[in-house]
């Protein structure tokens, strides 16, 4: 029974992290935390960008929760494990699939991965921090919804998500 409870805690944490990540991306990273996140919306120079400090902070929190949980603070270790799983999924989908920051060159042609890929590319269709759409990392609205939102915010046609300027993809 505890295995089921712990698994549910991990999965609920992954879902909660997506909700938190959406909020943090929209209101912190594109708000008062723009100083770190700006590097993600500019062409990358080198292997790392200042925005990667967010991953370091969240990894530190997950490590702390796992340590506290294994020292007797149940269920903190499972919350930390859920944060870690979310971080791994983020790394695969965002840094790997969308931004191709590691030697993994795959552009999805259909289904969920294509929608996720296009939605994040549309997030980068806007220069700067204002007027962006699609702030989630693992959940993405439909492309037609995002195109409509961009048109409403900027008035005018939107580039196809698959042909966005590669320099803004960094």
Coordinates of C-alpha atoms in Angstrom, one line a residue:
X1 CA 0.0 0.0 0.0
X2 CA 2.8 2.4 0.8
X3 CA 4.3 1.9 -2.7
X4 CA 1.0 3.1 -4.2
X5 CA 0.8 6.1 -1.8
X6 CA 4.4 7.1 -2.5
X7 CA 3.9 6.7 -6.3
X8 CA 0.8 8.9 -6.1
X9 CA 2.8 11.5 -4.2
X10 CA 5.5 11.5 -6.8
X11 CA 3.0 11.8 -9.7
X12 CA 1.0 14.5 -7.9
X13 CA 4.2 16.4 -7.3
X14 CA 5.0 16.2 -11.1
X15 CA 1.6 17.6 -11.9
X16 CA 2.0 20.3 -9.2
X17 CA 5.4 21.2 -10.6
X18 CA 3.9 21.8 -14.0
X19 CA 1.4 24.2 -12.5
X20 CA 4.1 25.9 -10.4
X21 CA 6.5 26.0 -13.4
X22 CA 3.8 27.8 -15.5
X23 CA 3.3 30.3 -12.8
X24 CA 7.0 30.8 -12.1
X25 CA 7.7 31.1 -15.9
X26 CA 5.0 33.7 -16.5
X27 CA 5.3 35.8 -13.3
X28 CA 8.8 35.3 -12.0
X29 CA 11.0 34.5 -15.0
X30 CA 9.1 37.0 -17.2
X31 CA 8.8 39.3 -14.2
X32 CA 11.3 40.2 -11.5
X33 CA 13.5 37.2 -12.4
X34 CA 14.0 38.4 -16.0
X35 CA 17.7 39.1 -15.2
X36 CA 18.4 35.3 -15.2
X37 CA 15.8 34.3 -17.8
X38 CA 16.7 36.9 -20.4
X39 CA 19.7 34.7 -21.4
X40 CA 17.2 32.0 -22.5
X41 CA 15.5 34.4 -25.0
X42 CA 18.8 35.5 -26.6
X43 CA 21.3 33.6 -28.7
X44 CA 23.3 31.3 -26.5
X45 CA 27.0 31.8 -26.2
X46 CA 28.7 28.7 -24.9
X47 CA 27.3 25.6 -23.2
X48 CA 25.4 27.2 -20.3
X49 CA 23.2 30.3 -19.9
X50 CA 22.3 32.3 -16.9
X51 CA 18.8 30.9 -17.0
X52 CA 20.3 27.5 -16.0
X53 CA 20.6 28.9 -12.4
X54 CA 16.8 28.3 -12.1
X55 CA 17.5 24.5 -12.5
X56 CA 20.3 24.7 -9.9
X57 CA 17.9 26.3 -7.4
X58 CA 15.1 23.8 -8.0
X59 CA 17.6 20.9 -7.9
X60 CA 18.9 22.2 -4.6
X61 CA 15.3 22.3 -3.2
X62 CA 14.7 18.8 -4.4
X63 CA 17.9 17.5 -2.8
X64 CA 17.0 19.2 0.5
X65 CA 13.5 17.7 0.5
X66 CA 15.0 14.2 -0.2
X67 CA 17.5 14.6 2.6
X68 CA 14.9 15.8 5.0
X69 CA 12.5 13.0 4.0
X70 CA 15.1 10.3 4.4
X71 CA 16.0 11.8 7.8
X72 CA 12.5 11.1 9.0
X73 CA 10.4 13.8 7.4
X74 CA 8.0 11.6 5.4
X75 CA 6.8 12.3 2.7
X76 CA 9.3 15.0 1.8
X77 CA 11.6 12.5 0.1
X78 CA 8.8 11.5 -2.4
X79 CA 8.0 15.2 -3.1
X80 CA 11.7 15.7 -3.8
X81 CA 11.7 12.6 -6.0
X82 CA 8.7 14.1 -7.9
X83 CA 10.5 17.3 -8.4
X84 CA 13.5 15.4 -9.6
X85 CA 11.4 13.4 -12.1
X86 CA 9.8 16.7 -13.3
X87 CA 13.3 18.1 -13.8
X88 CA 14.3 15.1 -15.8
X89 CA 11.2 15.4 -18.0
X90 CA 11.9 19.1 -18.4
X91 CA 15.5 18.4 -19.4
X92 CA 14.4 15.9 -22.0
X93 CA 11.5 17.9 -23.5
X94 CA 12.7 21.5 -23.1
X95 CA 16.5 21.4 -23.3
X96 CA 16.7 18.3 -25.5
X97 CA 13.7 18.2 -27.8
X98 CA 12.9 21.9 -28.2
X99 CA 16.2 23.7 -27.8
X100 CA 18.5 20.8 -28.8
X101 CA 21.1 21.7 -26.3
X102 CA 22.6 18.2 -26.4
X103 CA 23.3 16.0 -29.4
X104 CA 19.7 14.9 -30.0
X105 CA 18.3 16.2 -33.3
X106 CA 14.7 15.2 -33.6
X107 CA 11.8 17.4 -34.8
X108 CA 8.5 15.7 -34.0
X109 CA 6.1 15.5 -37.0
X110 CA 2.8 14.6 -35.1
X111 CA 1.0 14.2 -31.8
X112 CA 1.8 15.5 -28.4
X113 CA 5.5 16.1 -28.9
X114 CA 4.9 18.2 -32.0
X115 CA 2.4 20.3 -30.1
X116 CA 4.8 20.7 -27.2
X117 CA 7.6 21.6 -29.6
X118 CA 5.6 24.2 -31.6
X119 CA 4.1 25.7 -28.5
X120 CA 7.4 26.4 -27.0
X121 CA 8.8 27.7 -30.3
X122 CA 5.8 30.1 -30.4
X123 CA 6.8 31.3 -26.9
X124 CA 10.1 32.4 -28.4
X125 CA 8.4 34.0 -31.4
X126 CA 8.3 37.3 -29.4
X127 CA 11.4 39.3 -28.8
X128 CA 11.8 40.2 -25.1
X129 CA 9.6 39.3 -22.2
X130 CA 6.3 41.0 -23.0
X131 CA 3.6 39.4 -25.1
X132 CA 4.8 35.8 -24.9
X133 CA 2.4 32.8 -25.0
X134 CA 2.6 29.3 -23.7
X135 CA 4.3 29.3 -20.3
X136 CA 4.0 25.6 -19.5
X137 CA 6.8 23.1 -20.1
X138 CA 5.0 19.8 -20.4
X139 CA 1.5 20.9 -21.1
X140 CA 0.8 23.1 -24.1
X141 CA -2.4 24.7 -25.5
X142 CA -3.4 23.9 -29.1
X143 CA -1.4 25.7 -31.8
X144 CA -4.5 27.5 -33.1
X145 CA -5.2 28.8 -29.6
X146 CA -1.6 30.1 -29.3
X147 CA -1.7 31.7 -32.8
X148 CA -5.0 33.5 -31.8
X149 CA -3.4 34.7 -28.5
X150 CA -0.4 36.1 -30.4
X151 CA -2.6 37.8 -33.0
X152 CA -4.6 39.4 -30.2
X153 CA -1.5 40.6 -28.4
X154 CA 0.4 41.8 -31.4
X155 CA -2.1 42.3 -34.1
X156 CA -1.1 40.7 -37.4
X157 CA -0.1 37.3 -38.8
X158 CA 2.1 34.9 -36.9
X159 CA 5.0 33.0 -38.4
X160 CA 4.5 29.2 -38.6
X161 CA 5.8 27.6 -35.4
X162 CA 8.0 25.2 -37.3
X163 CA 9.9 28.0 -39.1
X164 CA 10.7 30.4 -36.3
X165 CA 14.0 32.2 -36.3
X166 CA 16.5 29.8 -34.8
X167 CA 18.3 32.6 -33.1
X168 CA 15.3 33.2 -30.9
X169 CA 15.2 29.5 -30.0
X170 CA 18.1 30.0 -27.6

